[in-house]
């Protein structure tokens, strides 16, 4: 697994878990704010970035065990764990499976299950037939609002680069894990303080899906970022960072 630390060595550890088709670099807009008072641990999920791609069938449980092993091997738990999209799905599973490793939870632009496998099967078929490039245009339209795409070409280009750099087998493995995920039933078992955050225009993991998380996790608060879609940390970094840091201040 590829990982890196930023921030003071003696500060509380904050783990950041990336979305599908991205790497630890998706968190660059957070690093100045987060690393001032936290020891930030970023990593690339299996099949992404510089982390190994394996041929075995992927599941959210497997990806959660990867992160659990990283936290244990580095000896940094319990941690504050923030995940966006796929990273948030991983976070839910870790919080239940290994509550000893998680101090607080931040579930951003994520969901506890996907409504239908057909959409994911189509995307996987596209990746197999056309490569990742065949997914690029549709992904950008889902991940950002039209206004952001128009006014922030550099940020969009950066994200396009991460998408293009995602290998087909890694995408297919993780996309299959997201497709098959069904963990609404475990939400009631999450006891850690939890922030549920979502972009108001998120079409990939919708505000309605975020509400399911909030309503089923007893010790949770709910934040909606206006004029933001799926990668709300990139589209609205100031608002995203403020919401996360305010939450962490309350639970630390």
mmCIF file of C-alpha atoms in Angstrom:
data_model
loop_
_atom_site.group_PDB
_atom_site.id
_atom_site.type_symbol
_atom_site.label_atom_id
_atom_site.label_comp_id
_atom_site.label_asym_id
_atom_site.label_seq_id
_atom_site.Cartn_x
_atom_site.Cartn_y
_atom_site.Cartn_z
ATOM 1 C CA UNK A 1 0.000 0.000 0.000
ATOM 2 C CA UNK A 2 1.206 3.484 -0.857
ATOM 3 C CA UNK A 3 0.768 6.051 1.915
ATOM 4 C CA UNK A 4 2.212 9.303 3.228
ATOM 5 C CA UNK A 5 2.111 11.382 6.387
ATOM 6 C CA UNK A 6 1.839 15.164 6.683
ATOM 7 C CA UNK A 7 1.587 17.349 9.755
ATOM 8 C CA UNK A 8 3.056 17.308 13.276
ATOM 9 C CA UNK A 9 4.291 13.904 14.428
ATOM 10 C CA UNK A 10 2.726 14.273 17.864
ATOM 11 C CA UNK A 11 -0.710 15.431 16.658
ATOM 12 C CA UNK A 12 -3.887 13.294 16.525
ATOM 13 C CA UNK A 13 -4.004 11.132 13.406
ATOM 14 C CA UNK A 14 -6.550 11.878 10.683
ATOM 15 C CA UNK A 15 -6.859 9.247 7.935
ATOM 16 C CA UNK A 16 -8.170 10.266 4.489
ATOM 17 C CA UNK A 17 -9.592 7.592 2.166
ATOM 18 C CA UNK A 18 -10.022 8.330 -1.537
ATOM 19 C CA UNK A 19 -12.897 7.924 -3.968
ATOM 20 C CA UNK A 20 -13.043 5.537 -6.907
ATOM 21 C CA UNK A 21 -10.743 6.616 -9.783
ATOM 22 C CA UNK A 22 -8.656 8.929 -7.613
ATOM 23 C CA UNK A 23 -5.574 8.780 -5.408
ATOM 24 C CA UNK A 24 -4.378 10.379 -2.172
ATOM 25 C CA UNK A 25 -3.754 13.509 -4.262
ATOM 26 C CA UNK A 26 -7.504 14.230 -4.334
ATOM 27 C CA UNK A 27 -6.987 15.591 -0.807
ATOM 28 C CA UNK A 28 -4.442 18.235 -1.823
ATOM 29 C CA UNK A 29 -6.987 21.080 -1.270
ATOM 30 C CA UNK A 30 -7.315 19.953 2.358
ATOM 31 C CA UNK A 31 -3.696 19.578 3.307
ATOM 32 C CA UNK A 32 -2.797 23.099 4.443
ATOM 33 C CA UNK A 33 -5.863 23.273 6.686
ATOM 34 C CA UNK A 34 -5.793 19.706 8.005
ATOM 35 C CA UNK A 35 -2.063 19.271 8.562
ATOM 36 C CA UNK A 36 -1.773 22.364 10.761
ATOM 37 C CA UNK A 37 -3.131 20.500 13.799
ATOM 38 C CA UNK A 38 -3.425 16.863 12.684
ATOM 39 C CA UNK A 39 -1.041 14.139 11.625
ATOM 40 C CA UNK A 40 -2.674 13.392 8.266
ATOM 41 C CA UNK A 41 -2.327 9.887 6.852
ATOM 42 C CA UNK A 42 -3.289 9.574 3.183
ATOM 43 C CA UNK A 43 -3.190 6.320 1.241
ATOM 44 C CA UNK A 44 -4.100 4.910 -2.170
ATOM 45 C CA UNK A 45 -6.836 2.286 -2.095
ATOM 46 C CA UNK A 46 -6.090 -1.114 -3.610
ATOM 47 C CA UNK A 47 -5.998 -0.881 -7.413
ATOM 48 C CA UNK A 48 -5.410 2.885 -7.364
ATOM 49 C CA UNK A 49 -2.355 5.118 -7.473
ATOM 50 C CA UNK A 50 0.829 3.393 -6.343
ATOM 51 C CA UNK A 51 -0.934 0.685 -4.308
ATOM 52 C CA UNK A 52 -0.864 -2.837 -5.696
ATOM 53 C CA UNK A 53 -3.631 -4.079 -7.987
ATOM 54 C CA UNK A 54 -4.602 -7.669 -7.256
ATOM 55 C CA UNK A 55 -6.553 -10.140 -9.374
ATOM 56 C CA UNK A 56 -8.816 -11.361 -6.589
ATOM 57 C CA UNK A 57 -12.455 -10.306 -6.291
ATOM 58 C CA UNK A 58 -12.759 -7.021 -4.402
ATOM 59 C CA UNK A 59 -15.300 -6.199 -1.708
ATOM 60 C CA UNK A 60 -15.801 -3.264 0.643
ATOM 61 C CA UNK A 61 -14.871 -5.654 3.440
ATOM 62 C CA UNK A 62 -11.545 -6.386 1.764
ATOM 63 C CA UNK A 63 -10.801 -2.695 1.220
ATOM 64 C CA UNK A 64 -11.691 -2.019 4.854
ATOM 65 C CA UNK A 65 -9.310 -4.738 6.005
ATOM 66 C CA UNK A 66 -6.559 -3.113 3.928
ATOM 67 C CA UNK A 67 -7.042 0.175 5.784
ATOM 68 C CA UNK A 68 -7.321 -1.580 9.147
ATOM 69 C CA UNK A 69 -4.010 -3.356 8.494
ATOM 70 C CA UNK A 70 -2.356 -0.064 7.537
ATOM 71 C CA UNK A 71 -3.514 1.635 10.745
ATOM 72 C CA UNK A 72 -2.381 -1.328 12.844
ATOM 73 C CA UNK A 73 0.972 -1.748 11.099
ATOM 74 C CA UNK A 74 1.777 1.935 11.509
ATOM 75 C CA UNK A 75 0.586 1.838 15.130
ATOM 76 C CA UNK A 76 -1.475 5.024 14.868
ATOM 77 C CA UNK A 77 -4.942 3.972 16.070
ATOM 78 C CA UNK A 78 -7.445 4.978 17.165
ATOM 79 C CA UNK A 79 -7.756 7.546 14.357
ATOM 80 C CA UNK A 80 -10.193 10.081 13.040
ATOM 81 C CA UNK A 81 -11.278 8.509 9.728
ATOM 82 C CA UNK A 82 -12.571 10.559 6.794
ATOM 83 C CA UNK A 83 -13.698 8.907 3.582
ATOM 84 C CA UNK A 84 -15.357 10.303 0.474
ATOM 85 C CA UNK A 85 -17.553 8.151 -1.783
ATOM 86 C CA UNK A 86 -15.844 4.724 -1.847
ATOM 87 C CA UNK A 87 -13.687 5.916 1.047
ATOM 88 C CA UNK A 88 -16.825 6.600 3.075
ATOM 89 C CA UNK A 89 -18.125 3.110 2.334
ATOM 90 C CA UNK A 90 -14.850 1.695 3.621
ATOM 91 C CA UNK A 91 -15.114 3.926 6.704
ATOM 92 C CA UNK A 92 -18.554 2.553 7.630
ATOM 93 C CA UNK A 93 -17.254 -1.005 7.586
ATOM 94 C CA UNK A 94 -14.141 -0.220 9.645
ATOM 95 C CA UNK A 95 -16.192 1.622 12.269
ATOM 96 C CA UNK A 96 -18.276 -1.507 12.851
ATOM 97 C CA UNK A 97 -15.655 -4.208 12.347
ATOM 98 C CA UNK A 98 -12.863 -2.494 14.296
ATOM 99 C CA UNK A 99 -14.310 0.211 16.549
ATOM 100 C CA UNK A 100 -11.058 0.145 18.527
ATOM 101 C CA UNK A 101 -9.297 1.709 15.533
ATOM 102 C CA UNK A 102 -11.723 4.591 14.929
ATOM 103 C CA UNK A 103 -12.144 7.610 17.196
ATOM 104 C CA UNK A 104 -14.558 9.513 14.953
ATOM 105 C CA UNK A 105 -16.015 9.134 11.480
ATOM 106 C CA UNK A 106 -16.557 11.536 8.591
ATOM 107 C CA UNK A 107 -18.729 10.129 5.790
ATOM 108 C CA UNK A 108 -18.605 12.485 2.820
ATOM 109 C CA UNK A 109 -20.584 12.199 -0.421
ATOM 110 C CA UNK A 110 -21.126 8.514 0.187
ATOM 111 C CA UNK A 111 -23.849 5.911 0.685
ATOM 112 C CA UNK A 112 -24.559 2.644 2.458
ATOM 113 C CA UNK A 113 -25.788 0.864 -0.676
ATOM 114 C CA UNK A 114 -26.265 1.416 -4.390
ATOM 115 C CA UNK A 115 -29.821 1.378 -5.781
ATOM 116 C CA UNK A 116 -29.184 -0.967 -8.747
ATOM 117 C CA UNK A 117 -26.294 -3.061 -10.080
ATOM 118 C CA UNK A 118 -27.211 -2.355 -13.710
ATOM 119 C CA UNK A 119 -25.542 1.064 -13.757
ATOM 120 C CA UNK A 120 -22.296 -0.363 -12.409
ATOM 121 C CA UNK A 121 -22.421 -3.310 -14.790
ATOM 122 C CA UNK A 122 -22.673 -0.854 -17.681
ATOM 123 C CA UNK A 123 -19.695 1.137 -16.421
ATOM 124 C CA UNK A 124 -17.636 -1.999 -15.940
ATOM 125 C CA UNK A 125 -18.543 -3.119 -19.469
ATOM 126 C CA UNK A 126 -17.453 0.285 -20.787
ATOM 127 C CA UNK A 127 -14.131 0.018 -18.962
ATOM 128 C CA UNK A 128 -13.602 -3.435 -20.457
ATOM 129 C CA UNK A 129 -14.485 -2.399 -24.015
ATOM 130 C CA UNK A 130 -13.296 1.217 -24.240
ATOM 131 C CA UNK A 131 -10.934 1.620 -21.317
ATOM 132 C CA UNK A 132 -11.090 4.267 -18.599
ATOM 133 C CA UNK A 133 -11.228 7.004 -21.242
ATOM 134 C CA UNK A 134 -14.744 5.815 -22.081
ATOM 135 C CA UNK A 135 -15.857 6.753 -18.557
ATOM 136 C CA UNK A 136 -14.150 10.132 -18.371
ATOM 137 C CA UNK A 137 -16.749 12.570 -19.709
ATOM 138 C CA UNK A 138 -19.675 11.101 -17.785
ATOM 139 C CA UNK A 139 -17.676 10.933 -14.576
ATOM 140 C CA UNK A 140 -16.687 14.597 -14.699
ATOM 141 C CA UNK A 141 -20.322 15.599 -15.267
ATOM 142 C CA UNK A 142 -21.390 13.606 -12.207
ATOM 143 C CA UNK A 143 -18.551 14.756 -9.997
ATOM 144 C CA UNK A 144 -18.846 18.516 -10.530
ATOM 145 C CA UNK A 145 -21.545 21.092 -11.159
ATOM 146 C CA UNK A 146 -21.621 22.708 -14.644
ATOM 147 C CA UNK A 147 -20.571 26.060 -13.170
ATOM 148 C CA UNK A 148 -17.461 24.596 -11.559
ATOM 149 C CA UNK A 149 -16.484 22.788 -14.765
ATOM 150 C CA UNK A 150 -16.739 26.085 -16.653
ATOM 151 C CA UNK A 151 -14.819 28.272 -14.207
ATOM 152 C CA UNK A 152 -12.180 25.843 -12.851
ATOM 153 C CA UNK A 153 -10.475 24.140 -15.804
ATOM 154 C CA UNK A 154 -7.232 23.529 -13.907
ATOM 155 C CA UNK A 155 -8.970 21.629 -11.099
ATOM 156 C CA UNK A 156 -11.034 19.631 -13.572
ATOM 157 C CA UNK A 157 -7.910 18.783 -15.581
ATOM 158 C CA UNK A 158 -6.186 17.577 -12.415
ATOM 159 C CA UNK A 159 -9.087 15.224 -11.665
ATOM 160 C CA UNK A 160 -9.188 14.041 -15.270
ATOM 161 C CA UNK A 161 -5.534 13.091 -14.876
ATOM 162 C CA UNK A 162 -6.281 10.931 -11.838
ATOM 163 C CA UNK A 163 -9.113 9.218 -13.704
ATOM 164 C CA UNK A 164 -6.942 8.503 -16.740
ATOM 165 C CA UNK A 165 -4.185 7.107 -14.524
ATOM 166 C CA UNK A 166 -6.543 4.546 -12.963
ATOM 167 C CA UNK A 167 -5.842 1.087 -14.330
ATOM 168 C CA UNK A 168 -8.738 -0.888 -15.768
ATOM 169 C CA UNK A 169 -8.366 -3.899 -13.419
ATOM 170 C CA UNK A 170 -8.192 -1.640 -10.345
ATOM 171 C CA UNK A 171 -11.280 0.270 -11.436
ATOM 172 C CA UNK A 172 -13.220 -2.890 -12.195
ATOM 173 C CA UNK A 173 -12.278 -4.462 -8.871
ATOM 174 C CA UNK A 174 -13.314 -1.443 -6.819
ATOM 175 C CA UNK A 175 -16.392 -0.706 -8.947
ATOM 176 C CA UNK A 176 -17.538 -4.276 -8.358
ATOM 177 C CA UNK A 177 -17.079 -3.778 -4.615
ATOM 178 C CA UNK A 178 -19.184 -0.602 -4.697
ATOM 179 C CA UNK A 179 -21.827 -2.303 -6.838
ATOM 180 C CA UNK A 180 -22.175 -5.235 -4.440
ATOM 181 C CA UNK A 181 -22.086 -3.188 -1.227
ATOM 182 C CA UNK A 182 -25.162 -3.398 1.010
ATOM 183 C CA UNK A 183 -24.541 -2.166 4.537
ATOM 184 C CA UNK A 184 -27.494 -0.057 5.637
ATOM 185 C CA UNK A 185 -28.155 -2.759 8.208
ATOM 186 C CA UNK A 186 -24.834 -2.086 9.973
ATOM 187 C CA UNK A 187 -25.338 1.671 10.388
ATOM 188 C CA UNK A 188 -27.144 1.184 13.702
ATOM 189 C CA UNK A 189 -23.953 -0.404 15.056
ATOM 190 C CA UNK A 190 -21.802 2.681 14.435
ATOM 191 C CA UNK A 191 -21.230 4.284 17.812
ATOM 192 C CA UNK A 192 -18.507 6.801 17.037
ATOM 193 C CA UNK A 193 -19.313 10.509 16.620
ATOM 194 C CA UNK A 194 -20.035 10.855 12.904
ATOM 195 C CA UNK A 195 -20.209 13.713 10.430
ATOM 196 C CA UNK A 196 -22.363 13.052 7.353
ATOM 197 C CA UNK A 197 -21.522 15.609 4.656
ATOM 198 C CA UNK A 198 -22.900 15.841 1.117
ATOM 199 C CA UNK A 199 -22.966 18.237 -1.821
ATOM 200 C CA UNK A 200 -26.486 19.443 -2.536
ATOM 201 C CA UNK A 201 -26.062 18.624 -6.249
ATOM 202 C CA UNK A 202 -24.379 15.254 -5.775
ATOM 203 C CA UNK A 203 -25.858 12.792 -8.291
ATOM 204 C CA UNK A 204 -23.384 9.979 -7.592
ATOM 205 C CA UNK A 205 -24.175 9.614 -3.869
ATOM 206 C CA UNK A 206 -27.257 11.732 -3.403
ATOM 207 C CA UNK A 207 -28.441 13.892 -0.508
ATOM 208 C CA UNK A 208 -31.204 11.318 0.006
ATOM 209 C CA UNK A 209 -28.591 8.594 0.477
ATOM 210 C CA UNK A 210 -26.708 10.828 2.921
ATOM 211 C CA UNK A 211 -29.917 11.273 4.884
ATOM 212 C CA UNK A 212 -30.174 7.497 5.246
ATOM 213 C CA UNK A 213 -26.747 7.535 6.879
ATOM 214 C CA UNK A 214 -27.662 10.379 9.219
ATOM 215 C CA UNK A 215 -31.007 8.879 10.225
ATOM 216 C CA UNK A 216 -29.511 5.451 10.978
ATOM 217 C CA UNK A 217 -26.332 6.527 12.799
ATOM 218 C CA UNK A 218 -27.406 7.637 16.253
ATOM 219 C CA UNK A 219 -24.478 9.915 17.106
ATOM 220 C CA UNK A 220 -24.305 11.814 13.799
ATOM 221 C CA UNK A 221 -24.606 15.351 12.491
ATOM 222 C CA UNK A 222 -25.558 16.333 8.955
ATOM 223 C CA UNK A 223 -24.058 19.035 6.711
ATOM 224 C CA UNK A 224 -25.155 19.904 3.160
ATOM 225 C CA UNK A 225 -22.825 22.010 1.003
ATOM 226 C CA UNK A 226 -24.724 24.170 -1.470
ATOM 227 C CA UNK A 227 -23.556 24.480 -5.086
ATOM 228 C CA UNK A 228 -21.419 21.353 -4.835
ATOM 229 C CA UNK A 229 -21.632 17.934 -6.432
ATOM 230 C CA UNK A 230 -19.744 14.689 -5.710
ATOM 231 C CA UNK A 231 -16.162 15.831 -5.110
ATOM 232 C CA UNK A 232 -17.277 18.535 -2.715
ATOM 233 C CA UNK A 233 -13.813 18.688 -1.146
ATOM 234 C CA UNK A 234 -12.453 20.000 -4.458
ATOM 235 C CA UNK A 235 -15.448 22.061 -5.536
ATOM 236 C CA UNK A 236 -15.976 23.776 -2.165
ATOM 237 C CA UNK A 237 -12.699 23.311 -0.280
ATOM 238 C CA UNK A 238 -13.144 26.156 2.206
ATOM 239 C CA UNK A 239 -16.641 25.069 3.212
ATOM 240 C CA UNK A 240 -15.612 21.409 3.275
ATOM 241 C CA UNK A 241 -12.539 22.072 5.398
ATOM 242 C CA UNK A 242 -14.501 24.286 7.792
ATOM 243 C CA UNK A 243 -17.198 21.655 8.331
ATOM 244 C CA UNK A 244 -14.650 18.907 8.970
ATOM 245 C CA UNK A 245 -12.460 20.966 11.300
ATOM 246 C CA UNK A 246 -15.449 22.240 13.286
ATOM 247 C CA UNK A 247 -16.602 18.647 13.739
ATOM 248 C CA UNK A 248 -13.140 17.486 14.783
ATOM 249 C CA UNK A 249 -12.865 20.338 17.286
ATOM 250 C CA UNK A 250 -16.123 19.202 18.888
ATOM 251 C CA UNK A 251 -15.112 15.530 19.152
ATOM 252 C CA UNK A 252 -11.428 15.900 20.039
#
